[in-house]
PDB file of C-alpha atoms in Angstrom:
ATOM      1  CA  MET A  15     -18.756 -15.648  -8.781  1.00 65.00           C
ATOM      2  CA  ILE A  16     -17.348 -14.987  -5.316  1.00 76.00           C
ATOM      3  CA  GLU A  17     -16.812 -11.329  -4.493  1.00 86.00           C
ATOM      4  CA  LYS A  18     -13.220 -10.537  -3.605  1.00 94.00           C
ATOM      5  CA  LYS A  19     -12.410  -9.099  -0.186  1.00 95.00           C
ATOM      6  CA  LYS A  20     -11.257  -5.473  -0.317  1.00 97.00           C
ATOM      7  CA  VAL A  21      -8.063  -4.391   1.432  1.00 97.00           C
ATOM      8  CA  ALA A  22      -6.944  -0.803   2.051  1.00 95.00           C
ATOM      9  CA  PHE A  23      -3.406   0.225   2.929  1.00 95.00           C
ATOM     10  CA  ILE A  24      -3.554   3.528   4.812  1.00 91.00           C
ATOM     11  CA  CYS A  25      -0.777   6.040   5.427  1.00 89.00           C
ATOM     12  CA  VAL A  26      -0.694   9.763   6.122  1.00 86.00           C
ATOM     13  CA  HIS A  27       0.121  11.063   2.624  1.00 89.00           C
ATOM     14  CA  ASN A  28      -0.583   7.998   0.452  1.00 92.00           C
ATOM     15  CA  SER A  29       2.627   8.572  -1.480  1.00 93.00           C
ATOM     16  CA  CYS A  30       5.073   5.838  -0.499  1.00 96.00           C
ATOM     17  CA  ARG A  31       4.508   2.773   1.745  1.00 96.00           C
ATOM     18  CA  SER A  32       0.781   2.456   1.114  1.00 96.00           C
ATOM     19  CA  GLN A  33       1.306   2.885  -2.644  1.00 97.00           C
ATOM     20  CA  ILE A  34       4.015   0.189  -2.618  1.00 98.00           C
ATOM     21  CA  ALA A  35       1.690  -2.132  -0.685  1.00 98.00           C
ATOM     22  CA  GLU A  36      -1.144  -1.549  -3.160  1.00 98.00           C
ATOM     23  CA  ALA A  37       1.156  -2.336  -6.104  1.00 98.00           C
ATOM     24  CA  LEU A  38       2.605  -5.481  -4.516  1.00 98.00           C
ATOM     25  CA  GLY A  39      -0.820  -6.639  -3.351  1.00 98.00           C
ATOM     26  CA  LYS A  40      -2.082  -6.409  -6.916  1.00 97.00           C
ATOM     27  CA  LYS A  41       1.013  -8.244  -8.166  1.00 97.00           C
ATOM     28  CA  TYR A  42       0.775 -11.176  -5.773  1.00 97.00           C
ATOM     29  CA  ALA A  43      -2.862 -11.602  -4.769  1.00 97.00           C
ATOM     30  CA  SER A  44      -5.210  -9.771  -7.148  1.00 96.00           C
ATOM     31  CA  ASP A  45      -6.844 -13.111  -7.931  1.00 95.00           C
ATOM     32  CA  LYS A  46      -8.234 -13.215  -4.362  1.00 95.00           C
ATOM     33  CA  TYR A  47      -8.388  -9.578  -3.212  1.00 97.00           C
ATOM     34  CA  GLU A  48      -8.959  -6.038  -4.416  1.00 97.00           C
ATOM     35  CA  PHE A  49      -6.275  -3.683  -3.121  1.00 98.00           C
ATOM     36  CA  TYR A  50      -6.468   0.052  -2.526  1.00 97.00           C
ATOM     37  CA  SER A  51      -4.280   2.632  -0.866  1.00 96.00           C
ATOM     38  CA  ALA A  52      -5.275   5.936   0.655  1.00 93.00           C
ATOM     39  CA  GLY A  53      -4.155   8.601   3.063  1.00 90.00           C
ATOM     40  CA  THR A  54      -5.580  11.071   5.494  1.00 85.00           C
ATOM     41  CA  GLN A  55      -3.914  13.710   3.281  1.00 87.00           C
ATOM     42  CA  THR A  56      -2.487  13.559  -0.246  1.00 90.00           C
ATOM     43  CA  LYS A  57       0.691  14.557  -2.054  1.00 91.00           C
ATOM     44  CA  PRO A  58       0.762  15.885  -5.632  1.00 92.00           C
ATOM     45  CA  GLN A  59       2.502  12.698  -6.806  1.00 93.00           C
ATOM     46  CA  ILE A  60       3.691   9.302  -5.622  1.00 96.00           C
ATOM     47  CA  ASN A  61       7.173   9.323  -4.055  1.00 96.00           C
ATOM     48  CA  GLN A  62       9.534   9.316  -7.037  1.00 97.00           C
ATOM     49  CA  ASP A  63      12.165   7.140  -5.328  1.00 97.00           C
ATOM     50  CA  ALA A  64       9.471   4.536  -4.649  1.00 97.00           C
ATOM     51  CA  VAL A  65       8.290   4.777  -8.266  1.00 97.00           C
ATOM     52  CA  ARG A  66      11.846   4.349  -9.590  1.00 98.00           C
ATOM     53  CA  ILE A  67      12.759   1.432  -7.329  1.00 98.00           C
ATOM     54  CA  MET A  68       9.477  -0.422  -7.962  1.00 98.00           C
ATOM     55  CA  LYS A  69      10.115  -0.102 -11.718  1.00 98.00           C
ATOM     56  CA  GLU A  70      13.713  -1.311 -11.374  1.00 97.00           C
ATOM     57  CA  VAL A  71      13.048  -4.228  -9.016  1.00 97.00           C
ATOM     58  CA  TYR A  72       9.544  -5.407  -9.986  1.00 97.00           C
ATOM     59  CA  GLY A  73       8.865  -3.846 -13.385  1.00 97.00           C
ATOM     60  CA  ILE A  74       5.808  -2.130 -11.877  1.00 97.00           C
ATOM     61  CA  ASP A  75       4.984   1.432 -12.920  1.00 97.00           C
ATOM     62  CA  MET A  76       2.918   2.633  -9.969  1.00 97.00           C
ATOM     63  CA  GLU A  77       2.049   5.876 -11.762  1.00 94.00           C
ATOM     64  CA  GLU A  78       0.287   3.962 -14.533  1.00 94.00           C
ATOM     65  CA  GLU A  79      -2.813   3.165 -12.449  1.00 91.00           C
ATOM     66  CA  GLN A  80      -2.182   4.644  -9.016  1.00 95.00           C
ATOM     67  CA  TYR A  81      -2.348   8.180  -7.634  1.00 93.00           C
ATOM     68  CA  SER A  82      -2.406   9.808  -4.211  1.00 93.00           C
ATOM     69  CA  LYS A  83      -5.930   9.714  -2.770  1.00 94.00           C
ATOM     70  CA  THR A  84      -7.719  10.104   0.547  1.00 92.00           C
ATOM     71  CA  VAL A  85      -9.803   7.548   2.392  1.00 89.00           C
ATOM     72  CA  ASP A  86     -12.918   9.227   0.964  1.00 90.00           C
ATOM     73  CA  ASP A  87     -11.803   8.226  -2.556  1.00 93.00           C
ATOM     74  CA  ILE A  88     -11.852   4.447  -2.052  1.00 94.00           C
ATOM     75  CA  PRO A  89     -14.750   2.015  -1.681  1.00 93.00           C
ATOM     76  CA  GLU A  90     -15.778   0.423   1.604  1.00 92.00           C
ATOM     77  CA  VAL A  91     -13.235  -2.255   2.523  1.00 95.00           C
ATOM     78  CA  ASP A  92     -13.074  -5.411   4.622  1.00 95.00           C
ATOM     79  CA  THR A  93      -9.512  -5.006   5.905  1.00 95.00           C
ATOM     80  CA  VAL A  94      -7.529  -1.898   6.837  1.00 92.00           C
ATOM     81  CA  ILE A  95      -3.765  -2.076   7.193  1.00 93.00           C
ATOM     82  CA  THR A  96      -1.948   0.984   8.458  1.00 90.00           C
ATOM     83  CA  MET A  97       1.699   1.334   7.603  1.00 91.00           C
ATOM     84  CA  GLY A  98       3.022   2.497  10.953  1.00 83.00           C
ATOM     85  CA  CYS A  99       2.339   6.199  10.865  1.00 71.00           C
ATOM     86  CA  ASN A 100      -0.127   6.393  13.775  1.00 69.00           C
ATOM     87  CA  VAL A 101      -3.049   6.948  11.411  1.00 60.00           C
ATOM     88  CA  GLN A 102      -6.467   6.463  12.927  1.00 60.00           C
ATOM     89  CA  CYS A 103      -9.213   5.671  10.428  1.00 57.00           C
ATOM     90  CA  PRO A 104     -12.508   6.057  12.292  1.00 53.00           C
ATOM     91  CA  ILE A 105     -14.289   7.133   9.118  1.00 65.00           C
ATOM     92  CA  ILE A 106     -13.668   3.800   7.386  1.00 74.00           C
ATOM     93  CA  PRO A 107     -15.815   0.856   8.449  1.00 78.00           C
ATOM     94  CA  TYR A 108     -13.936  -2.459   8.338  1.00 85.00           C
ATOM     95  CA  GLU A 109     -14.027  -6.018   9.661  1.00 89.00           C
ATOM     96  CA  TYR A 110     -10.333  -6.318  10.517  1.00 91.00           C
ATOM     97  CA  SER A 111      -7.341  -4.023  10.931  1.00 89.00           C
ATOM     98  CA  GLU A 112      -3.678  -4.213  11.833  1.00 92.00           C
ATOM     99  CA  ASP A 113      -0.635  -1.954  11.813  1.00 91.00           C
ATOM    100  CA  TRP A 114       2.553  -3.040  10.048  1.00 95.00           C
ATOM    101  CA  GLY A 115       4.761  -0.557  11.901  1.00 92.00           C
ATOM    102  CA  LEU A 116       6.975   0.352   8.931  1.00 94.00           C
ATOM    103  CA  ASP A 117       9.397   3.269   8.961  1.00 92.00           C
ATOM    104  CA  ASP A 118       8.922   5.834   6.215  1.00 92.00           C
ATOM    105  CA  PRO A 119      11.914   5.597   3.835  1.00 95.00           C
ATOM    106  CA  THR A 120      11.203   9.003   2.248  1.00 93.00           C
ATOM    107  CA  GLY A 121      14.426  10.967   1.896  1.00 95.00           C
ATOM    108  CA  LYS A 122      16.557   7.950   2.815  1.00 97.00           C
ATOM    109  CA  SER A 123      18.861   5.676   0.791  1.00 97.00           C
ATOM    110  CA  ASP A 124      17.766   3.090  -1.772  1.00 97.00           C
ATOM    111  CA  GLU A 125      18.836   0.438   0.741  1.00 97.00           C
ATOM    112  CA  GLU A 126      16.303   1.785   3.250  1.00 97.00           C
ATOM    113  CA  PHE A 127      13.607   1.802   0.565  1.00 97.00           C
ATOM    114  CA  LEU A 128      14.465  -1.785  -0.357  1.00 98.00           C
ATOM    115  CA  LYS A 129      14.227  -2.915   3.291  1.00 97.00           C
ATOM    116  CA  VAL A 130      10.735  -1.443   3.571  1.00 97.00           C
ATOM    117  CA  ILE A 131       9.673  -2.809   0.166  1.00 98.00           C
ATOM    118  CA  LYS A 132      10.911  -6.315   1.031  1.00 98.00           C
ATOM    119  CA  LYS A 133       9.060  -6.222   4.376  1.00 98.00           C
ATOM    120  CA  ILE A 134       5.853  -5.143   2.616  1.00 98.00           C
ATOM    121  CA  GLU A 135       6.345  -7.962   0.084  1.00 98.00           C
ATOM    122  CA  GLU A 136       6.851 -10.525   2.882  1.00 98.00           C
ATOM    123  CA  ASN A 137       3.765  -9.289   4.734  1.00 98.00           C
ATOM    124  CA  ILE A 138       1.602  -9.435   1.618  1.00 97.00           C
ATOM    125  CA  LYS A 139       2.785 -12.907   0.664  1.00 97.00           C
ATOM    126  CA  SER A 140       2.225 -14.282   4.174  1.00 97.00           C
ATOM    127  CA  LYS A 141      -1.126 -12.573   4.719  1.00 96.00           C
ATOM    128  CA  PHE A 142      -2.814 -12.623   1.316  1.00 95.00           C
ATOM    129  CA  SER A 143      -1.229 -15.316  -0.901  1.00 84.00           C
TER     130      SER A 143
END
């Protein structure tokens, strides 16, 4: 059996964009990759607008299996993708990294959330499917 590559989506608080990316990664490419999300800090819960919209649009309940965690709480990964929040991850060894440069939709309209979610979906499908 071939071991799956591990991918981490990193953000500051691990409550919105990185959580969405983890959920969509698992939805579209869990047959080839293991996906994780983490932050340099945590929040008490995942962004509730993100949770609501992901349930409505994709039928995914992010709170079922996901929670806000730091980079120390995930295994060693092969790929690190930062979400656009100027997070430096020197404590995580990795083979490859890139920054997706996404604006944080926290506190903004559902339309702004949907733009970010669709961009994450496009990136995951083009990079990992």
